[in-house]
mmCIF file of C-alpha atoms in Angstrom:
data_model
loop_
_atom_site.group_PDB
_atom_site.id
_atom_site.type_symbol
_atom_site.label_atom_id
_atom_site.label_comp_id
_atom_site.label_asym_id
_atom_site.label_seq_id
_atom_site.Cartn_x
_atom_site.Cartn_y
_atom_site.Cartn_z
ATOM 1 C CA MET S 181 153.083 122.161 55.022
ATOM 2 C CA HIS S 182 154.498 122.318 58.569
ATOM 3 C CA HIS S 183 157.649 123.168 59.508
ATOM 4 C CA TYR S 184 159.602 122.056 62.606
ATOM 5 C CA ARG S 185 163.218 121.889 63.572
ATOM 6 C CA SER S 186 164.134 117.860 63.554
ATOM 7 C CA LEU S 187 166.438 116.396 65.572
ATOM 8 C CA VAL S 188 168.620 113.413 64.462
ATOM 9 C CA LEU S 189 167.943 110.441 66.974
ATOM 10 C CA GLY S 190 169.946 107.153 67.253
ATOM 11 C CA VAL S 191 167.826 105.758 70.003
ATOM 12 C CA GLY S 192 168.763 102.056 71.134
ATOM 13 C CA LEU S 193 166.176 100.266 73.671
ATOM 14 C CA ALA S 194 169.110 99.683 75.586
ATOM 15 C CA CYS S 195 169.383 103.358 75.800
ATOM 16 C CA ALA S 196 166.031 103.903 77.957
ATOM 17 C CA SER S 197 163.775 102.275 80.482
ATOM 18 C CA LEU S 198 161.733 99.397 78.742
ATOM 19 C CA ALA S 199 158.009 98.595 79.169
ATOM 20 C CA SER S 200 156.340 95.116 78.477
ATOM 21 C CA PHE S 201 156.701 93.951 74.663
ATOM 22 C CA GLY S 202 160.150 95.849 74.727
ATOM 23 C CA GLN S 203 158.547 99.090 74.315
ATOM 24 C CA THR S 204 160.051 102.451 75.784
ATOM 25 C CA VAL S 205 157.598 104.064 77.532
ATOM 26 C CA ILE S 206 157.194 108.033 77.415
ATOM 27 C CA GLY S 207 154.752 109.703 80.268
ATOM 28 C CA MET S 208 152.927 112.704 79.505
ATOM 29 C CA SER S 209 150.877 114.929 81.701
ATOM 30 C CA ASN S 210 148.799 117.358 80.108
ATOM 31 C CA SER S 211 147.784 120.139 82.165
ATOM 32 C CA ASN S 212 144.217 120.126 80.340
ATOM 33 C CA ALA S 213 143.130 117.548 77.469
ATOM 34 C CA THR S 214 140.123 118.929 76.691
ATOM 35 C CA ASP S 215 141.611 122.558 75.665
ATOM 36 C CA LYS S 216 141.152 122.268 71.724
ATOM 37 C CA TYR S 217 144.968 122.995 71.287
ATOM 38 C CA ARG S 218 146.525 121.071 73.942
ATOM 39 C CA SER S 219 144.418 118.049 72.686
ATOM 40 C CA MET S 220 145.526 118.736 69.459
ATOM 41 C CA LEU S 221 149.158 118.589 70.635
ATOM 42 C CA GLN S 222 148.786 115.490 72.483
ATOM 43 C CA GLU S 223 146.918 113.887 69.488
ATOM 44 C CA ALA S 224 150.035 114.848 67.698
ATOM 45 C CA ALA S 225 152.380 113.291 69.876
ATOM 46 C CA ASN S 226 150.225 110.076 70.055
ATOM 47 C CA ALA S 227 150.057 109.715 66.718
ATOM 48 C CA TYR S 228 153.739 110.258 66.001
ATOM 49 C CA THR S 229 154.916 107.292 68.616
ATOM 50 C CA SER S 230 152.245 105.444 67.506
ATOM 51 C CA SER S 231 153.989 105.146 64.068
ATOM 52 C CA LYS S 232 156.822 103.836 66.067
ATOM 53 C CA SER S 233 156.545 100.382 66.983
ATOM 54 C CA ASN S 234 158.949 100.450 69.894
ATOM 55 C CA ILE S 235 157.705 103.754 71.326
ATOM 56 C CA LYS S 236 154.612 104.107 73.785
ATOM 57 C CA LEU S 237 153.166 107.243 75.065
ATOM 58 C CA ASP S 238 151.186 107.060 78.403
ATOM 59 C CA ALA S 239 149.077 110.420 78.422
ATOM 60 C CA MET S 240 147.036 111.510 81.286
ATOM 61 C CA ASN S 241 144.954 114.683 82.206
ATOM 62 C CA ALA S 242 145.630 116.816 84.984
ATOM 63 C CA GLN S 243 142.465 118.869 84.506
ATOM 64 C CA ASP S 244 144.191 122.137 85.404
ATOM 65 C CA ASP S 245 144.988 120.310 88.717
ATOM 66 C CA TRP S 246 148.552 121.273 90.064
ATOM 67 C CA GLY S 247 148.431 118.659 92.719
ATOM 68 C CA LYS S 248 147.060 116.224 90.317
ATOM 69 C CA GLN S 249 149.833 116.867 88.078
ATOM 70 C CA GLN S 250 152.307 116.503 90.818
ATOM 71 C CA GLY S 251 150.823 113.020 91.145
ATOM 72 C CA HIS S 252 151.165 112.080 87.715
ATOM 73 C CA ILE S 253 154.812 112.949 87.809
ATOM 74 C CA LYS S 254 155.443 110.820 90.737
ATOM 75 C CA ASP S 255 153.433 107.763 89.305
ATOM 76 C CA LEU S 256 155.414 107.866 86.370
ATOM 77 C CA ILE S 257 158.876 108.105 87.885
ATOM 78 C CA ASP S 258 157.720 105.052 90.040
ATOM 79 C CA ARG S 259 156.884 103.046 86.909
ATOM 80 C CA LYS S 260 160.279 104.241 85.475
ATOM 81 C CA VAL S 261 159.178 105.409 82.303
ATOM 82 C CA ALA S 262 161.947 106.732 80.046
ATOM 83 C CA ALA S 263 161.160 110.387 79.941
ATOM 84 C CA ILE S 264 158.334 112.546 81.129
ATOM 85 C CA ILE S 265 156.836 115.312 78.758
ATOM 86 C CA VAL S 266 154.857 117.994 80.738
ATOM 87 C CA LEU S 267 152.383 120.784 79.490
ATOM 88 C CA PRO S 268 152.436 122.351 82.731
ATOM 89 C CA VAL S 269 149.325 123.661 85.057
ATOM 90 C CA LYS S 270 151.143 126.392 86.227
ATOM 91 C CA ASN S 271 154.787 128.127 85.010
ATOM 92 C CA LYS S 272 156.308 127.539 88.651
ATOM 93 C CA THR S 273 157.583 123.976 87.746
ATOM 94 C CA GLU S 274 160.414 123.694 90.512
ATOM 95 C CA PRO S 275 158.755 120.997 92.136
ATOM 96 C CA LEU S 276 158.404 118.587 89.302
ATOM 97 C CA THR S 277 161.798 119.271 87.697
ATOM 98 C CA GLU S 278 163.408 118.532 91.080
ATOM 99 C CA ALA S 279 161.660 115.348 91.146
ATOM 100 C CA ALA S 280 162.412 113.924 87.753
ATOM 101 C CA ARG S 281 166.181 114.805 88.437
ATOM 102 C CA LYS S 282 166.541 113.238 91.446
ATOM 103 C CA ALA S 283 165.185 110.538 89.532
ATOM 104 C CA GLY S 284 167.135 110.666 86.982
ATOM 105 C CA VAL S 285 164.458 110.826 84.278
ATOM 106 C CA PRO S 286 164.462 113.392 81.846
ATOM 107 C CA ILE S 287 161.789 116.018 81.910
ATOM 108 C CA VAL S 288 160.420 118.076 78.676
ATOM 109 C CA TYR S 289 158.045 120.784 79.311
ATOM 110 C CA VAL S 290 155.669 121.773 76.189
ATOM 111 C CA ASN S 291 153.648 125.038 75.084
ATOM 112 C CA GLN S 292 154.077 126.578 78.510
ATOM 113 C CA ARG S 293 157.392 128.058 79.210
ATOM 114 C CA PRO S 294 158.610 127.172 83.161
ATOM 115 C CA ALA S 295 159.751 130.122 84.832
ATOM 116 C CA GLU S 296 162.950 128.312 86.177
ATOM 117 C CA ALA S 297 166.324 127.748 83.888
ATOM 118 C CA MET S 298 166.188 124.515 81.495
ATOM 119 C CA GLY S 299 169.018 122.426 81.712
ATOM 120 C CA ASN S 300 170.577 119.349 83.632
ATOM 121 C CA GLY S 301 167.852 117.140 82.236
ATOM 122 C CA ALA S 302 165.355 119.103 81.783
ATOM 123 C CA ALA S 303 164.143 121.311 78.161
ATOM 124 C CA TYR S 304 161.248 123.303 77.101
ATOM 125 C CA VAL S 305 159.839 122.908 73.557
ATOM 126 C CA GLY S 306 157.601 125.763 72.462
ATOM 127 C CA SER S 307 157.183 128.682 70.168
ATOM 128 C CA ASP S 308 158.291 132.408 70.330
ATOM 129 C CA GLU S 309 154.862 133.713 71.796
ATOM 130 C CA THR S 310 155.463 137.503 71.296
ATOM 131 C CA MET S 311 155.653 136.498 67.651
ATOM 132 C CA ALA S 312 152.159 135.065 67.305
ATOM 133 C CA GLY S 313 151.301 138.833 68.661
ATOM 134 C CA ARG S 314 153.268 140.656 66.237
ATOM 135 C CA LEU S 315 151.768 138.482 63.210
ATOM 136 C CA GLN S 316 148.074 139.478 64.466
ATOM 137 C CA ALA S 317 148.966 143.308 64.721
ATOM 138 C CA GLU S 318 150.926 143.521 61.516
ATOM 139 C CA GLN S 319 148.020 141.948 59.864
ATOM 140 C CA LEU S 320 145.791 144.477 61.393
ATOM 141 C CA VAL S 321 147.419 147.643 60.550
ATOM 142 C CA LYS S 322 147.472 146.083 56.834
ATOM 143 C CA LYS S 323 143.678 145.460 56.887
ATOM 144 C CA SER S 324 142.246 148.528 58.920
ATOM 145 C CA GLY S 325 145.021 150.855 57.567
ATOM 146 C CA GLY S 326 146.368 151.278 60.865
ATOM 147 C CA LYS S 327 143.519 152.959 62.180
ATOM 148 C CA GLY S 328 140.148 151.911 64.745
ATOM 149 C CA GLU S 329 139.308 150.490 68.351
ATOM 150 C CA VAL S 330 140.646 147.623 69.438
ATOM 151 C CA PHE S 331 139.399 144.860 72.072
ATOM 152 C CA ILE S 332 141.883 142.201 73.520
ATOM 153 C CA LEU S 333 140.488 138.838 74.446
ATOM 154 C CA LYS S 334 143.398 137.326 76.644
ATOM 155 C CA GLY S 335 143.941 133.782 78.113
ATOM 156 C CA GLU S 336 144.887 132.418 81.254
ATOM 157 C CA ALA S 337 146.055 135.935 83.062
ATOM 158 C CA GLU S 338 149.908 133.781 84.437
ATOM 159 C CA HIS S 339 150.015 131.573 81.557
ATOM 160 C CA ASP S 340 153.389 132.498 79.195
ATOM 161 C CA ALA S 341 151.672 132.600 75.995
ATOM 162 C CA THR S 342 148.811 135.147 77.236
ATOM 163 C CA ILE S 343 151.580 137.361 78.404
ATOM 164 C CA ASN S 344 153.622 137.389 75.581
ATOM 165 C CA ARG S 345 150.815 137.364 72.642
ATOM 166 C CA THR S 346 149.742 140.361 74.288
ATOM 167 C CA LYS S 347 153.399 141.771 74.731
ATOM 168 C CA GLY S 348 153.853 141.261 71.298
ATOM 169 C CA PHE S 349 150.772 142.624 69.671
ATOM 170 C CA LYS S 350 150.561 146.067 71.559
ATOM 171 C CA ALA S 351 154.788 146.276 71.222
ATOM 172 C CA VAL S 352 153.466 146.650 67.080
ATOM 173 C CA ILE S 353 150.407 148.915 67.779
ATOM 174 C CA ALA S 354 152.163 151.323 69.797
ATOM 175 C CA ALA S 355 153.357 153.091 66.907
ATOM 176 C CA ARG S 356 149.932 153.567 65.503
ATOM 177 C CA PRO S 357 148.533 156.035 67.696
ATOM 178 C CA ASP S 358 145.308 155.988 65.559
ATOM 179 C CA LEU S 359 144.928 152.135 66.733
ATOM 180 C CA LYS S 360 143.357 152.299 70.083
ATOM 181 C CA VAL S 361 143.207 149.540 72.787
ATOM 182 C CA ILE S 362 139.686 150.257 74.364
ATOM 183 C CA GLY S 363 139.911 147.275 76.819
ATOM 184 C CA GLU S 364 141.285 143.956 77.770
ATOM 185 C CA GLU S 365 139.724 141.176 79.550
ATOM 186 C CA VAL S 366 140.846 137.583 80.375
ATOM 187 C CA GLY S 367 138.785 134.505 78.849
ATOM 188 C CA ASN S 368 140.855 131.825 80.199
ATOM 189 C CA TRP S 369 140.672 130.331 76.280
ATOM 190 C CA LYS S 370 137.376 129.944 76.285
ATOM 191 C CA ARG S 371 134.921 129.693 73.466
ATOM 192 C CA SER S 372 132.180 131.154 75.991
ATOM 193 C CA GLU S 373 133.845 133.586 77.744
ATOM 194 C CA GLY S 374 135.111 134.992 74.213
ATOM 195 C CA LYS S 375 131.455 135.446 73.601
ATOM 196 C CA ARG S 376 130.272 136.548 76.482
ATOM 197 C CA LEU S 377 132.837 139.068 76.510
ATOM 198 C CA THR S 378 132.418 140.393 73.146
ATOM 199 C CA ALA S 379 128.589 140.872 73.583
ATOM 200 C CA ASP S 380 129.799 142.963 76.230
ATOM 201 C CA VAL S 381 132.057 144.875 74.515
ATOM 202 C CA LEU S 382 129.428 145.281 71.960
ATOM 203 C CA LYS S 383 127.192 147.167 74.305
ATOM 204 C CA LYS S 384 130.186 149.439 75.839
ATOM 205 C CA HIS S 385 131.879 150.198 72.647
ATOM 206 C CA PRO S 386 129.614 149.734 69.874
ATOM 207 C CA GLY S 387 132.617 151.580 67.537
ATOM 208 C CA VAL S 388 134.917 148.729 68.201
ATOM 209 C CA THR S 389 136.364 147.503 64.919
ATOM 210 C CA ALA S 390 138.646 144.725 66.113
ATOM 211 C CA ILE S 391 138.551 141.819 68.486
ATOM 212 C CA VAL S 392 141.991 140.230 68.900
ATOM 213 C CA ALA S 393 142.216 137.039 70.918
ATOM 214 C CA ASN S 394 144.816 134.854 72.090
ATOM 215 C CA ASN S 395 143.785 131.707 70.976
ATOM 216 C CA ASP S 396 140.919 130.706 68.670
ATOM 217 C CA GLU S 397 138.717 129.659 70.990
ATOM 218 C CA MET S 398 138.180 133.240 72.480
ATOM 219 C CA ALA S 399 138.174 134.300 68.664
ATOM 220 C CA VAL S 400 135.379 132.007 67.653
ATOM 221 C CA GLY S 401 133.512 132.973 70.721
ATOM 222 C CA ALA S 402 133.849 136.775 69.576
ATOM 223 C CA ILE S 403 132.688 135.890 66.186
ATOM 224 C CA ASP S 404 129.202 133.955 67.786
ATOM 225 C CA ALA S 405 128.461 137.024 69.381
ATOM 226 C CA LEU S 406 128.916 139.414 66.860
ATOM 227 C CA ALA S 407 126.736 137.231 64.529
ATOM 228 C CA GLU S 408 124.327 137.118 67.358
ATOM 229 C CA ALA S 409 124.658 141.039 67.523
ATOM 230 C CA GLY S 410 123.625 141.177 63.661
ATOM 231 C CA VAL S 411 127.252 142.864 62.989
ATOM 232 C CA PRO S 412 127.904 141.864 59.101
ATOM 233 C CA LYS S 413 130.684 139.401 58.711
ATOM 234 C CA GLY S 414 133.963 141.278 58.313
ATOM 235 C CA LYS S 415 132.714 144.504 59.483
ATOM 236 C CA VAL S 416 134.812 144.189 62.995
ATOM 237 C CA LEU S 417 138.359 141.936 62.408
ATOM 238 C CA VAL S 418 138.380 138.986 64.161
ATOM 239 C CA PHE S 419 141.989 137.433 64.904
ATOM 240 C CA GLY S 420 143.282 134.571 66.853
ATOM 241 C CA VAL S 421 145.805 132.211 67.133
ATOM 242 C CA ASP S 422 146.244 128.032 66.946
ATOM 243 C CA ALA S 423 144.648 127.449 63.371
ATOM 244 C CA THR S 424 142.275 125.025 64.620
ATOM 245 C CA THR S 425 139.628 123.336 62.089
ATOM 246 C CA GLU S 426 136.819 125.890 63.089
ATOM 247 C CA ALA S 427 139.369 128.771 62.933
ATOM 248 C CA LEU S 428 140.330 127.697 59.458
ATOM 249 C CA ALA S 429 136.332 127.639 58.487
ATOM 250 C CA ALA S 430 136.169 131.115 59.750
ATOM 251 C CA VAL S 431 139.340 132.665 57.981
ATOM 252 C CA LYS S 432 137.868 130.975 54.698
ATOM 253 C CA ASP S 433 134.338 132.360 55.052
ATOM 254 C CA GLY S 434 135.719 135.853 56.285
ATOM 255 C CA SER S 435 134.250 135.863 59.588
ATOM 256 C CA MET S 436 137.586 135.797 60.963
ATOM 257 C CA ALA S 437 140.668 138.335 59.376
ATOM 258 C CA ALA S 438 143.456 135.773 60.415
ATOM 259 C CA THR S 439 144.628 133.124 62.810
ATOM 260 C CA VAL S 440 148.276 132.371 63.519
ATOM 261 C CA LEU S 441 149.403 128.519 63.312
ATOM 262 C CA GLN S 442 151.034 126.995 66.294
ATOM 263 C CA ASN S 443 152.160 124.255 65.005
ATOM 264 C CA ALA S 444 150.894 121.382 67.349
ATOM 265 C CA ARG S 445 152.348 118.883 65.185
ATOM 266 C CA GLY S 446 155.525 120.531 65.361
ATOM 267 C CA GLN S 447 155.293 120.759 68.887
ATOM 268 C CA GLY S 448 154.310 117.156 69.791
ATOM 269 C CA ARG S 449 156.744 115.604 67.489
ATOM 270 C CA GLY S 450 159.703 117.894 68.836
ATOM 271 C CA ALA S 451 158.632 117.006 72.488
ATOM 272 C CA ILE S 452 158.964 113.229 71.396
ATOM 273 C CA ASP S 453 162.125 113.752 69.603
ATOM 274 C CA LEU S 454 163.802 115.711 72.569
ATOM 275 C CA ALA S 455 162.489 113.062 75.390
ATOM 276 C CA LEU S 456 164.128 110.205 73.474
ATOM 277 C CA LYS S 457 167.234 111.882 73.002
ATOM 278 C CA MET S 458 167.510 113.013 76.520
ATOM 279 C CA ALA S 459 166.454 109.588 77.587
ATOM 280 C CA ALA S 460 169.476 107.962 75.150
ATOM 281 C CA LYS S 461 171.902 110.476 77.094
ATOM 282 C CA GLU S 462 172.519 112.152 73.902
ATOM 283 C CA ALA S 463 173.597 115.810 73.495
ATOM 284 C CA ALA S 464 170.453 117.823 73.270
ATOM 285 C CA PRO S 465 169.153 121.567 73.174
ATOM 286 C CA LYS S 466 167.647 123.113 76.278
ATOM 287 C CA GLU S 467 165.385 124.700 73.918
ATOM 288 C CA LEU S 468 163.487 123.736 70.782
ATOM 289 C CA MET S 469 161.556 126.485 69.164
ATOM 290 C CA ILE S 470 158.748 125.763 66.583
ATOM 291 C CA PRO S 471 157.855 128.692 64.278
ATOM 292 C CA PHE S 472 154.360 130.592 64.096
ATOM 293 C CA GLU S 473 152.836 131.079 60.617
ATOM 294 C CA LEU S 474 150.488 133.749 59.768
ATOM 295 C CA VAL S 475 147.163 132.046 58.196
ATOM 296 C CA THR S 476 145.328 134.406 55.773
ATOM 297 C CA LEU S 477 142.450 134.194 53.197
ATOM 298 C CA GLU S 478 144.987 134.563 50.527
ATOM 299 C CA ASN S 479 147.235 131.874 51.520
ATOM 300 C CA ILE S 480 144.989 129.449 53.503
ATOM 301 C CA GLN S 481 144.798 126.550 50.970
ATOM 302 C CA ARG S 482 148.683 125.596 52.295
ATOM 303 C CA TYR S 483 147.164 124.986 55.607
ATOM 304 C CA ALA S 484 143.698 122.625 54.659
ATOM 305 C CA GLY S 485 143.615 119.600 56.043
ATOM 306 C CA LYS S 486 146.545 120.494 58.423
#
């Protein structure tokens, strides 16, 4: 049901730092563990390590605080963990990478691509963010006949996913002159912001025909605003990314036209596998990409209970 590239591991306990009880400890600093997708990714990584008796994941929440995340990395290095996984607060990650390299601790970034080059003890696990936007756009063209007024709800302004999902979406609809982007606003991945911005759009642009969100939380917020405004379900096409439980329910009941699966399980497990491989000093890729998948009413049964 989920697809991610497997890494063949041969990790002996002697190859990595050991905690008490003979466990290999991997540290994780999550930029925001209360964010829906990032919490799903952390849960997936934790479930994967919990299934292995000799591996322990020690996860911390940076609460979108760069200083706090830097403190996490220092603490994990001081505790001599085998490897560190980071969902970075920002993409300028050089201080984290330099500290890990100096200590000889592998560092794996997940979900937000660092601005710096990977390699030499640093790696990245994520997905081709432009593809998420392209999948949304292709489905919008199919559902709308290539006509209409589109409003874009964007994630955090500097986030790699925000920039490239929006870029991928616009690249497809650029060839469709009858599909017009009437506006775009930053909603910071939040449901409340998606709702507020959509309510404003409905007042200023009552003819809007599609709301395209960079993530599901904002898309669900848009659905809430549409419902409160009395807009019939499905009249305005709503698109999201992540395939959260709420989004899948919305696709099923027709209030969301489609979402795009960002595979939290694939990214979480991939990050653990790659961290262990690097800790064992085995040859490892600098980058591991997990594919996006379009989820529509036609194929939603494939994603039930994901």
